[in-house]
């Protein structure tokens, strides 16, 4: 129960024990991944054979291909990065337009549209993937049969992966940006307009700067969700595999600790992203 | 004067059109039409190369083939168990964060809980595989301590799949629970205690009713994500995982039987939607409120 009420000793002790167990449960998998990136062995498994950087720096001549020499893994990181950039830009731009549409505009069917915008969040990712795959193929087949056009971007490949991820990530961006736009004090805009500012100037100097934290926050979330996406990507991927798909394929085969090395790299990158965001928020609060 | 109003009106319409275009394009080209297409696909049957006729054959196969039916029920059951376990683990954590921790400790604990979820699910699953596989850390430890005779295989069991699913889902339960417990006034609990309520009665009559929106939101999201998960069951369950998304994948990608895969997709979507709807009905909440909460 709560601190202001008497709590028997066994309750306090078991709460503490539960918390410790929970934190171990939470961090053990990550710690293990990080530790075995440095183990001097060919498989990420005990026993501990001493420290090595082979899984980062190793090359063919050592018999161990490290992360920085593994061109397949590096290419897949780059693929994921490019996909994530596209998804981020598209999601933030469309999400902002959606936020203005839902908070500012009046039109018939607005309620229905706002419901429809939440639907992508409750469709399992696998199904988003197959439905977009099937529909894109139908459109491509139609274009090919009727007009003789080969629309390659509608065949499995990175453009479809971008569209598939965008289809639900933009819903999250829309929610985040709308929530901030809703709290905006519109008298600020009116004041600027009365003082002779043009509409675009108001948007640029008042409204968008106000939305900035939401725009940055939703961009970070979009980037991360795209980078980590697996379900939708799996269905739409072509010849170029993003990182999650590449790692999945290797994990099924039983891979070397180079996967631990790339995982550690991901952890550090996510941690940096998280810290930067948190520091921004702290500064804003101060 | 009249002209000025007309121009302003025209401007307003143009703006509305410009704002509506991306939203409609997104929702119709990527959500509505693909799902209608998927529905059409699931209700047809190939009779000759590139010749199809409307039929219920795909759904008939699902009900007559025991394997498909079995995998479907199994996926739903394990997802429900995973959701319940996630709630049981996440609730005390959310309680500690909102009620027990003093000062900044609560916020710190909350952030600590979120950290693993900044890392991709692939990485987390890799961690579990290294921990649980026969040559892995835990079997080695158990054998070393003399608890088992030699290393045992801890991967590829249903319990392993559950551990992985609960782990992946925790965040989506902790966040809405913290949100709903934060607004619970401590003095209500104190009052109930002073009036002689037992801890259990306080939980049942005050805490749970107050936290119900958060509990529903968390359960809906966790169940949905678990049902649609692919990575965790296939990697931690191996060939024994028998997860329904795997059936969809094998029909679509491996066997290229899109009609059957589309029917399976729709069945999964129906189950997921039914559960979301049921959760909302049982707790008397609105869809839009729940989604904004998570």
Coordinates of C-alpha atoms in Angstrom, one line a residue:
Chain A
X1 CA 0.0 0.0 0.0
X2 CA 1.0 3.6 0.2
X3 CA 3.9 5.0 2.4
X4 CA 1.5 7.0 4.7
X5 CA -0.1 3.7 5.9
X6 CA 1.7 1.2 8.1
X7 CA 3.2 -1.5 5.9
X8 CA 4.3 -4.8 7.5
X9 CA 7.9 -5.8 7.1
X10 CA 7.1 -8.8 4.8
X11 CA 5.3 -6.5 2.4
X12 CA 8.2 -4.0 2.2
X13 CA 10.7 -6.8 1.9
X14 CA 8.8 -8.6 -0.9
X15 CA 8.2 -5.3 -2.7
X16 CA 11.9 -4.7 -2.7
X17 CA 12.7 -8.2 -3.8
X18 CA 10.2 -8.0 -6.6
X19 CA 11.7 -4.8 -7.9
X20 CA 15.2 -6.2 -7.9
X21 CA 14.0 -9.3 -9.7
X22 CA 12.1 -7.1 -12.2
X23 CA 15.1 -5.0 -12.9
X24 CA 17.3 -8.1 -13.5
X25 CA 14.6 -9.5 -15.8
X26 CA 14.6 -6.2 -17.7
X27 CA 18.3 -5.7 -18.2
X28 CA 19.7 -9.2 -18.2
X29 CA 19.1 -9.9 -21.9
X30 CA 20.7 -6.5 -22.9
X31 CA 23.7 -7.0 -20.6
X32 CA 24.3 -10.5 -22.0
X33 CA 24.2 -9.2 -25.6
X34 CA 26.7 -6.5 -24.8
X35 CA 29.1 -8.8 -22.8
X36 CA 29.3 -11.5 -25.5
X37 CA 30.2 -9.0 -28.1
X38 CA 33.6 -9.0 -26.5
X39 CA 34.0 -12.7 -25.8
X40 CA 36.9 -14.4 -27.6
X41 CA 34.9 -17.3 -29.0
X42 CA 33.2 -18.1 -32.2
X43 CA 29.7 -18.3 -30.8
X44 CA 27.9 -16.0 -28.4
X45 CA 27.9 -18.5 -25.6
X46 CA 29.7 -19.1 -22.3
X47 CA 32.4 -19.8 -21.1
X48 CA 34.2 -16.5 -21.0
X49 CA 37.4 -16.9 -23.0
X50 CA 38.8 -13.5 -22.5
X51 CA 38.4 -10.1 -24.1
X52 CA 38.6 -9.4 -27.8
X53 CA 37.6 -6.7 -30.3
X54 CA 37.6 -9.2 -33.2
X55 CA 33.8 -8.9 -33.6
X56 CA 34.2 -5.2 -34.3
X57 CA 37.6 -5.0 -36.0
X58 CA 38.3 -8.5 -37.3
X59 CA 38.6 -9.3 -41.0
X60 CA 38.9 -12.4 -43.3
X61 CA 42.5 -13.0 -42.5
X62 CA 41.8 -13.4 -38.8
X63 CA 39.0 -15.9 -39.7
X64 CA 36.5 -13.6 -37.9
X65 CA 34.6 -11.0 -39.8
X66 CA 34.0 -8.1 -37.5
X67 CA 31.2 -5.5 -37.8
X68 CA 33.3 -2.9 -39.6
X69 CA 34.4 -5.4 -42.2
X70 CA 31.0 -7.2 -42.6
X71 CA 29.8 -5.5 -45.8
X72 CA 26.4 -7.2 -45.7
X73 CA 25.7 -5.9 -42.2
X74 CA 27.0 -2.4 -43.0
X75 CA 24.9 -2.3 -46.2
X76 CA 21.8 -3.4 -44.2
X77 CA 22.4 -0.6 -41.6
X78 CA 22.6 1.9 -44.4
X79 CA 19.4 0.5 -46.0
X80 CA 17.6 0.8 -42.6
X81 CA 18.9 4.4 -42.3
X82 CA 17.7 5.5 -45.7
X83 CA 14.3 3.9 -45.2
X84 CA 14.0 5.5 -41.7
X85 CA 14.9 8.9 -43.1
X86 CA 12.1 8.7 -45.8
X87 CA 9.6 7.4 -43.3
X88 CA 10.5 10.2 -40.8
X89 CA 10.2 13.0 -43.3
X90 CA 7.0 11.7 -44.8
X91 CA 5.4 11.0 -41.4
X92 CA 6.3 14.4 -39.9
X93 CA 5.1 16.3 -42.9
X94 CA 1.9 14.4 -43.4
X95 CA 1.4 14.3 -39.6
X96 CA 1.6 18.1 -39.4
X97 CA -0.8 18.5 -42.2
X98 CA -3.2 16.1 -40.5
X99 CA -2.9 17.9 -37.2
X100 CA -3.9 21.2 -38.8
X101 CA -6.7 19.5 -40.6
X102 CA -8.1 17.9 -37.5
X103 CA -7.6 20.9 -35.1
X104 CA -8.3 23.9 -37.5
X105 CA -10.5 22.9 -40.4
X106 CA -14.2 22.2 -40.4
X107 CA -15.7 19.9 -43.0
X108 CA -18.4 17.2 -43.2
X109 CA -17.2 13.7 -42.2
X110 CA -14.5 15.0 -39.9
X111 CA -15.5 12.7 -37.0
X112 CA -15.3 9.7 -39.3
X113 CA -12.0 10.7 -40.7
X114 CA -10.5 11.2 -37.2
X115 CA -11.6 7.6 -36.3
X116 CA -10.2 6.3 -39.5
X117 CA -6.8 7.9 -38.7
X118 CA -6.6 5.7 -35.5
X119 CA -7.4 2.5 -37.4
X120 CA -3.8 1.8 -38.6
X121 CA -2.7 1.5 -35.0
X122 CA -5.0 -1.5 -34.3
X123 CA -4.2 -3.4 -37.4
X124 CA -1.4 -6.0 -36.8
X125 CA 1.7 -5.1 -38.7
X126 CA 1.8 -8.4 -40.7
X127 CA -1.7 -7.6 -42.1
X128 CA -0.8 -4.1 -43.0
X129 CA 2.2 -5.6 -44.9
X130 CA 0.2 -8.3 -46.8
X131 CA -2.6 -5.9 -47.7
X132 CA -0.3 -3.3 -49.1
X133 CA 1.7 -6.0 -50.9
X134 CA -1.4 -7.5 -52.5
X135 CA -2.9 -4.1 -53.5
X136 CA 0.4 -2.7 -54.9
X137 CA 0.8 -5.9 -57.0
X138 CA -2.7 -5.6 -58.3
X139 CA -2.1 -2.0 -59.3
X140 CA 1.2 -2.9 -60.9
X141 CA -0.3 -5.8 -62.8
X142 CA -3.1 -3.6 -64.0
X143 CA -0.7 -0.9 -65.2
X144 CA 1.4 -3.6 -67.0
X145 CA -1.6 -5.3 -68.6
X146 CA -3.5 -2.3 -69.7
X147 CA -0.9 0.4 -70.3
X148 CA 2.2 -1.7 -70.7
X149 CA 3.8 0.3 -67.9
X150 CA 6.3 -1.5 -65.5
X151 CA 5.8 0.1 -62.1
X152 CA 8.8 -1.5 -60.4
X153 CA 8.4 0.6 -57.2
X154 CA 5.1 -1.3 -56.5
X155 CA 6.9 -4.7 -56.4
X156 CA 8.4 -5.8 -53.2
X157 CA 11.4 -3.6 -52.3
X158 CA 12.4 -0.5 -50.4
X159 CA 9.7 1.9 -51.7
X160 CA 7.0 -0.5 -50.6
X161 CA 8.8 -0.9 -47.2
X162 CA 8.7 2.9 -46.8
X163 CA 5.0 3.1 -47.6
X164 CA 4.2 0.1 -45.4
X165 CA 6.0 1.6 -42.3
X166 CA 4.7 5.1 -43.1
X167 CA 1.1 3.8 -43.2
X168 CA 1.0 3.4 -39.4
X169 CA 3.9 5.5 -38.1
X170 CA 2.1 8.6 -39.6
X171 CA -0.8 7.9 -37.3
X172 CA 1.4 8.2 -34.3
X173 CA 3.0 11.4 -35.6
X174 CA -0.5 12.8 -36.2
X175 CA -1.5 12.1 -32.6
X176 CA 1.6 13.6 -31.1
X177 CA 1.5 16.8 -33.2
X178 CA -2.3 17.2 -32.8
X179 CA -2.0 17.0 -29.0
X180 CA 0.4 19.9 -28.9
X181 CA -1.5 22.0 -31.5
X182 CA -4.7 21.6 -29.5
X183 CA -3.0 23.3 -26.5
X184 CA -1.9 26.3 -28.6
X185 CA -3.3 29.7 -27.6
X186 CA -4.7 31.0 -30.8
X187 CA -4.9 34.6 -29.6
X188 CA -1.1 34.7 -30.3
X189 CA -1.8 34.2 -34.0
X190 CA -4.6 36.8 -33.9
X191 CA -2.3 39.3 -32.3
X192 CA 0.3 38.8 -35.0
X193 CA -2.3 39.1 -37.7
X194 CA -3.6 42.3 -36.2
X195 CA -0.1 43.7 -36.1
X196 CA 0.1 43.1 -39.8
X197 CA 1.8 39.8 -40.2
X198 CA 0.8 37.7 -43.2
X199 CA -0.5 34.2 -42.8
X200 CA 2.7 32.4 -43.9
X201 CA 4.7 34.7 -41.6
X202 CA 2.5 33.8 -38.6
X203 CA 2.9 30.1 -39.4
X204 CA 6.7 30.4 -39.8
X205 CA 7.4 32.6 -36.8
X206 CA 4.7 31.6 -34.3
X207 CA 2.9 28.4 -34.9
X208 CA 5.7 26.2 -36.2
X209 CA 8.2 27.3 -33.5
X210 CA 5.5 26.4 -30.9
X211 CA 5.1 23.0 -32.5
X212 CA 8.9 22.4 -32.6
X213 CA 9.1 20.0 -29.6
X214 CA 6.3 17.9 -31.0
X215 CA 7.9 17.8 -34.4
X216 CA 11.3 16.8 -33.1
X217 CA 9.7 14.2 -30.7
X218 CA 7.6 12.6 -33.4
X219 CA 10.5 12.6 -35.8
X220 CA 12.6 10.7 -33.3
X221 CA 9.9 8.3 -32.6
X222 CA 9.2 7.8 -36.3
X223 CA 12.9 7.2 -37.0
X224 CA 13.2 4.7 -34.2
X225 CA 10.0 2.8 -35.1
X226 CA 11.0 2.6 -38.7
X227 CA 14.5 1.4 -37.8
X228 CA 13.2 -1.3 -35.5
X229 CA 10.2 -2.3 -37.6
X230 CA 10.0 -6.0 -38.4
X231 CA 6.5 -7.3 -39.1
X232 CA 5.4 -5.0 -41.9
X233 CA 8.9 -4.9 -43.4
X234 CA 9.1 -8.7 -43.6
X235 CA 6.2 -8.8 -45.9
X236 CA 7.3 -6.0 -48.3
X237 CA 11.0 -6.5 -48.4
X238 CA 12.8 -7.2 -51.8
X239 CA 16.4 -7.9 -52.5
X240 CA 17.9 -5.2 -50.1
X241 CA 17.3 -6.3 -46.5
X242 CA 17.1 -3.7 -43.7
X243 CA 19.0 -4.5 -40.6
X244 CA 16.2 -6.2 -38.6
X245 CA 15.5 -8.6 -41.5
X246 CA 19.2 -9.3 -42.0
X247 CA 19.7 -10.0 -38.2
X248 CA 16.6 -12.2 -38.1
X249 CA 17.9 -14.3 -41.0
X250 CA 21.3 -14.8 -39.3
X251 CA 19.7 -15.5 -35.9
X252 CA 17.8 -18.4 -37.4
X253 CA 21.1 -19.9 -38.7
X254 CA 23.0 -19.4 -35.4
X255 CA 25.2 -16.5 -36.0
X256 CA 28.6 -15.3 -34.7
X257 CA 29.0 -12.6 -32.1
X258 CA 29.2 -10.1 -34.8
X259 CA 25.4 -9.8 -34.2
X260 CA 26.2 -8.9 -30.6
X261 CA 28.5 -6.2 -31.9
X262 CA 25.9 -4.7 -34.2
X263 CA 23.4 -4.9 -31.3
X264 CA 25.7 -3.0 -29.0
X265 CA 26.1 -0.4 -31.7
X266 CA 22.3 -0.1 -31.9
X267 CA 22.0 0.2 -28.1
X268 CA 24.6 3.0 -28.0
X269 CA 22.8 4.8 -30.8
X270 CA 19.4 4.5 -29.2
X271 CA 20.9 5.6 -25.8
X272 CA 22.4 8.7 -27.5
X273 CA 19.1 9.5 -29.2
X274 CA 17.2 9.1 -25.9
X275 CA 19.7 11.3 -23.9
X276 CA 19.7 14.1 -26.5
X277 CA 15.9 14.1 -26.4
X278 CA 15.7 14.1 -22.6
X279 CA 18.3 16.9 -22.4
X280 CA 16.2 19.0 -24.8
X281 CA 13.2 18.5 -22.6
X282 CA 15.0 19.3 -19.4
X283 CA 16.3 22.6 -20.9
X284 CA 12.8 23.5 -22.0
X285 CA 11.4 22.9 -18.5
X286 CA 14.1 25.0 -16.9
Chain B
X1 CA -16.7 43.6 -50.9
X2 CA -18.6 40.6 -52.2
X3 CA -15.5 39.8 -54.3
X4 CA -13.3 39.9 -51.3
X5 CA -15.4 37.4 -49.4
X6 CA -15.5 35.2 -52.5
X7 CA -11.7 35.2 -52.7
X8 CA -11.4 34.4 -49.0
X9 CA -13.9 31.6 -49.4
X10 CA -11.9 30.2 -52.3
X11 CA -8.7 30.4 -50.3
X12 CA -10.3 28.5 -47.5
X13 CA -11.4 25.8 -49.8
X14 CA -8.0 25.6 -51.4
X15 CA -6.4 25.2 -48.0
X16 CA -8.9 22.6 -46.9
X17 CA -8.2 20.7 -50.1
X18 CA -4.4 20.9 -49.7
X19 CA -4.7 19.6 -46.1
X20 CA -7.2 16.9 -47.0
X21 CA -5.3 15.5 -49.9
X22 CA -2.4 13.8 -48.0
X23 CA -4.7 12.4 -45.3
X24 CA -7.1 11.0 -47.9
X25 CA -4.3 9.6 -50.0
X26 CA -2.7 7.9 -46.9
X27 CA -6.0 6.5 -45.6
X28 CA -7.4 5.3 -48.9
X29 CA -4.3 4.2 -50.8
X30 CA -2.6 2.5 -47.9
X31 CA -5.3 1.4 -45.6
X32 CA -8.9 1.2 -47.0
X33 CA -8.3 0.1 -50.5
X34 CA -5.6 -2.5 -49.6
X35 CA -7.9 -4.1 -47.1
X36 CA -10.8 -4.1 -49.5
X37 CA -8.5 -5.8 -52.0
X38 CA -7.4 -8.3 -49.4
X39 CA -11.1 -9.1 -48.7
X40 CA -11.7 -9.7 -52.4
X41 CA -8.6 -11.8 -52.6
X42 CA -9.8 -14.0 -49.7
X43 CA -13.2 -14.6 -51.3
X44 CA -12.0 -16.1 -54.5
X45 CA -10.5 -19.3 -55.8
X46 CA -8.2 -20.0 -58.7
X47 CA -9.9 -22.4 -61.2
X48 CA -7.3 -22.1 -64.0
X49 CA -4.1 -20.0 -64.4
X50 CA -5.1 -16.3 -63.9
X51 CA -8.8 -17.3 -63.8
X52 CA -10.7 -16.9 -60.6
X53 CA -14.2 -17.4 -59.3
X54 CA -15.8 -16.1 -56.1
X55 CA -15.8 -18.8 -53.4
X56 CA -15.6 -19.5 -49.7
X57 CA -13.0 -22.2 -50.3
X58 CA -10.2 -20.4 -48.4
X59 CA -12.3 -20.0 -45.3
X60 CA -13.6 -23.6 -45.7
X61 CA -10.0 -24.8 -45.7
X62 CA -9.4 -23.0 -42.5
X63 CA -12.3 -24.7 -40.7
X64 CA -11.7 -28.2 -42.2
X65 CA -7.9 -28.3 -41.8
X66 CA -7.3 -29.1 -38.1
X67 CA -3.8 -27.7 -38.1
X68 CA -4.8 -24.1 -39.1
X69 CA -7.7 -24.1 -36.7
X70 CA -5.5 -25.4 -33.9
X71 CA -2.7 -22.8 -34.5
X72 CA -5.3 -20.0 -34.5
X73 CA -6.8 -21.0 -31.2
X74 CA -3.3 -21.6 -29.7
X75 CA -2.1 -18.2 -30.8
X76 CA -5.2 -16.6 -29.3
X77 CA -4.8 -18.5 -26.0
X78 CA -1.1 -17.9 -25.6
X79 CA -1.7 -14.2 -26.4
X80 CA -4.4 -14.0 -23.7
X81 CA -2.1 -15.7 -21.1
X82 CA 0.8 -13.3 -22.1
X83 CA -1.5 -10.3 -21.7
X84 CA -2.6 -11.5 -18.2
X85 CA 1.0 -12.2 -17.1
X86 CA 2.1 -8.8 -18.4
X87 CA -0.6 -7.1 -16.4
X88 CA 0.3 -9.0 -13.2
X89 CA 4.0 -8.0 -13.6
X90 CA 3.4 -4.5 -14.7
X91 CA 0.9 -3.5 -12.1
X92 CA 3.2 -3.7 -9.0
X93 CA 5.8 -1.9 -11.1
X94 CA 3.4 0.9 -12.0
X95 CA 2.3 1.1 -8.3
X96 CA 5.8 1.4 -7.1
X97 CA 6.5 4.2 -9.6
X98 CA 3.4 6.2 -8.8
X99 CA 2.8 5.5 -5.1
X100 CA 5.8 4.1 -3.3
X101 CA 8.9 5.8 -4.8
X102 CA 9.8 9.1 -3.1
X103 CA 10.7 12.3 -5.0
X104 CA 12.6 11.9 -8.2
X105 CA 13.0 8.1 -7.6
X106 CA 9.6 7.4 -9.3
X107 CA 10.5 9.3 -12.4
X108 CA 13.9 7.7 -12.5
X109 CA 12.4 4.2 -12.1
X110 CA 10.0 5.0 -14.9
X111 CA 12.8 6.0 -17.3
X112 CA 14.8 2.9 -16.3
X113 CA 11.7 0.8 -17.2
X114 CA 11.6 2.4 -20.6
X115 CA 15.2 2.0 -21.5
X116 CA 15.1 -1.6 -22.9
X117 CA 12.3 -0.6 -25.3
X118 CA 14.5 1.9 -27.1
X119 CA 16.4 -1.1 -28.3
X120 CA 15.0 -3.2 -31.1
X121 CA 13.0 -6.3 -30.5
X122 CA 15.6 -8.2 -32.5
X123 CA 18.3 -7.3 -30.1
X124 CA 16.2 -8.2 -27.0
X125 CA 15.3 -11.6 -28.6
X126 CA 19.0 -12.2 -29.3
X127 CA 19.6 -11.6 -25.6
X128 CA 17.0 -14.2 -24.6
X129 CA 18.4 -16.7 -27.1
X130 CA 21.9 -16.4 -25.6
X131 CA 20.5 -16.7 -22.1
X132 CA 18.3 -19.7 -22.8
X133 CA 19.7 -21.9 -25.5
X134 CA 21.2 -25.2 -24.4
X135 CA 24.8 -23.9 -24.7
X136 CA 23.6 -20.6 -23.2
X137 CA 24.1 -18.8 -19.9
X138 CA 21.2 -20.0 -17.7
X139 CA 21.3 -23.8 -18.6
X140 CA 25.1 -23.6 -17.9
X141 CA 24.4 -21.9 -14.6
X142 CA 21.7 -24.4 -13.5
X143 CA 24.0 -27.3 -14.3
X144 CA 26.9 -25.6 -12.5
X145 CA 24.7 -25.2 -9.4
X146 CA 23.7 -28.8 -9.6
X147 CA 20.1 -28.1 -10.1
X148 CA 20.0 -30.0 -13.4
X149 CA 22.0 -32.9 -14.6
X150 CA 23.9 -31.2 -17.4
X151 CA 22.6 -28.3 -19.5
X152 CA 18.9 -28.4 -20.5
X153 CA 17.4 -26.8 -23.6
X154 CA 15.3 -23.8 -22.4
X155 CA 14.4 -22.5 -25.8
X156 CA 11.6 -23.9 -28.0
X157 CA 9.0 -24.3 -25.2
X158 CA 5.7 -22.5 -24.9
X159 CA 6.9 -21.0 -21.6
X160 CA 9.9 -19.5 -23.5
X161 CA 7.6 -17.9 -26.0
X162 CA 5.6 -16.4 -23.1
X163 CA 8.7 -15.0 -21.4
X164 CA 9.7 -13.3 -24.6
X165 CA 6.2 -11.9 -25.3
X166 CA 5.7 -10.6 -21.8
X167 CA 9.2 -9.0 -21.9
X168 CA 8.4 -7.3 -25.2
X169 CA 5.0 -6.1 -24.0
X170 CA 5.8 -4.7 -20.6
X171 CA 6.3 -1.1 -21.8
X172 CA 2.8 -1.0 -23.4
X173 CA 1.3 -2.0 -20.1
X174 CA 3.4 0.1 -17.7
X175 CA 2.9 3.4 -19.5
X176 CA -1.0 3.4 -19.4
X177 CA -1.0 2.0 -15.9
X178 CA 1.3 4.7 -14.6
X179 CA -1.0 7.3 -16.4
X180 CA -4.1 6.0 -14.7
X181 CA -2.6 5.4 -11.2
X182 CA -1.0 8.8 -11.1
X183 CA -4.4 10.5 -10.9
X184 CA -5.6 8.3 -8.0
X185 CA -5.8 10.4 -4.8
X186 CA -3.9 8.8 -1.9
X187 CA -6.4 10.2 0.6
X188 CA -9.0 7.9 -0.8
X189 CA -6.9 4.9 0.1
X190 CA -6.1 6.4 3.5
X191 CA -9.8 7.0 4.2
X192 CA -10.7 3.4 3.2
X193 CA -7.9 2.2 5.5
X194 CA -9.1 4.3 8.4
X195 CA -12.6 3.0 8.0
X196 CA -11.2 -0.5 8.4
X197 CA -10.8 -1.8 4.8
X198 CA -8.4 -4.6 4.2
X199 CA -5.7 -4.2 1.6
X200 CA -7.5 -6.6 -0.7
X201 CA -10.8 -4.7 -0.4
X202 CA -9.0 -1.4 -1.2
X203 CA -7.5 -2.9 -4.3
X204 CA -10.8 -4.3 -5.4
X205 CA -13.1 -1.4 -4.6
X206 CA -10.9 1.7 -5.1
X207 CA -7.7 1.0 -7.0
X208 CA -8.9 -1.3 -9.8
X209 CA -12.1 0.7 -10.6
X210 CA -9.9 3.9 -10.8
X211 CA -7.2 2.2 -12.9
X212 CA -9.7 0.4 -15.2
X213 CA -9.2 2.8 -18.2
X214 CA -5.4 2.2 -18.0
X215 CA -5.8 -1.5 -17.5
X216 CA -8.1 -1.8 -20.6
X217 CA -5.9 0.3 -22.7
X218 CA -2.8 -1.7 -21.8
X219 CA -4.5 -5.0 -22.2
X220 CA -5.9 -4.1 -25.6
X221 CA -2.6 -2.9 -27.0
X222 CA -0.6 -5.8 -25.5
X223 CA -3.1 -8.5 -26.8
X224 CA -3.1 -6.9 -30.2
X225 CA 0.7 -6.7 -30.5
X226 CA 1.2 -10.2 -29.1
X227 CA -1.3 -11.7 -31.5
X228 CA 0.4 -10.0 -34.4
X229 CA 4.0 -10.7 -33.3
X230 CA 6.2 -12.7 -35.6
X231 CA 9.8 -12.3 -34.4
X232 CA 9.5 -13.5 -30.8
X233 CA 7.5 -16.7 -31.3
X234 CA 9.4 -17.8 -34.3
X235 CA 12.9 -17.2 -32.8
X236 CA 12.1 -18.4 -29.2
X237 CA 9.7 -21.1 -30.2
X238 CA 11.5 -22.4 -33.2
X239 CA 9.7 -25.0 -35.2
X240 CA 7.3 -25.6 -32.3
X241 CA 6.1 -22.0 -32.2
X242 CA 3.0 -22.6 -34.4
X243 CA 2.1 -18.9 -34.4
X244 CA -0.6 -17.8 -36.7
X245 CA 1.3 -14.9 -38.3
X246 CA 3.8 -17.6 -39.4
X247 CA 1.0 -19.3 -41.3
X248 CA 0.1 -16.1 -43.0
X249 CA 3.8 -15.6 -43.9
X250 CA 4.2 -19.1 -45.3
X251 CA 1.0 -18.9 -47.4
X252 CA 1.9 -15.5 -48.8
X253 CA 5.7 -15.6 -49.2
X254 CA 6.7 -19.3 -49.2
X255 CA 3.8 -20.9 -51.0
X256 CA 2.6 -17.9 -52.9
X257 CA -1.0 -18.9 -52.1
X258 CA -2.2 -15.3 -51.7
X259 CA -5.9 -16.2 -51.5
X260 CA -5.3 -18.5 -48.5
X261 CA -3.0 -16.0 -46.9
X262 CA -5.5 -13.2 -47.3
X263 CA -8.2 -15.3 -45.7
X264 CA -5.9 -16.1 -42.7
X265 CA -5.0 -12.4 -42.5
X266 CA -8.7 -11.5 -42.3
X267 CA -9.3 -14.1 -39.6
X268 CA -6.5 -12.6 -37.5
X269 CA -7.8 -9.1 -38.1
X270 CA -11.3 -10.2 -37.1
X271 CA -10.0 -11.8 -33.8
X272 CA -7.9 -8.7 -33.1
X273 CA -10.8 -6.3 -33.8
X274 CA -13.2 -8.4 -31.8
X275 CA -10.9 -8.3 -28.8
X276 CA -10.4 -4.6 -29.0
X277 CA -14.2 -4.1 -29.3
X278 CA -14.9 -6.5 -26.4
X279 CA -12.3 -4.7 -24.2
X280 CA -13.9 -1.4 -24.9
X281 CA -17.5 -2.7 -24.3
X282 CA -16.5 -4.3 -21.0
X283 CA -14.9 -1.2 -19.7
X284 CA -17.4 1.2 -21.3
X285 CA -14.7 3.3 -23.0
X286 CA -14.4 5.0 -26.3
X287 CA -11.8 3.9 -28.9
X288 CA -10.4 7.4 -29.5
X289 CA -9.8 7.9 -25.7
X290 CA -8.0 4.6 -25.3
X291 CA -5.7 5.2 -28.3
X292 CA -4.8 8.7 -27.0
X293 CA -3.9 7.2 -23.7
X294 CA -1.3 4.9 -25.0

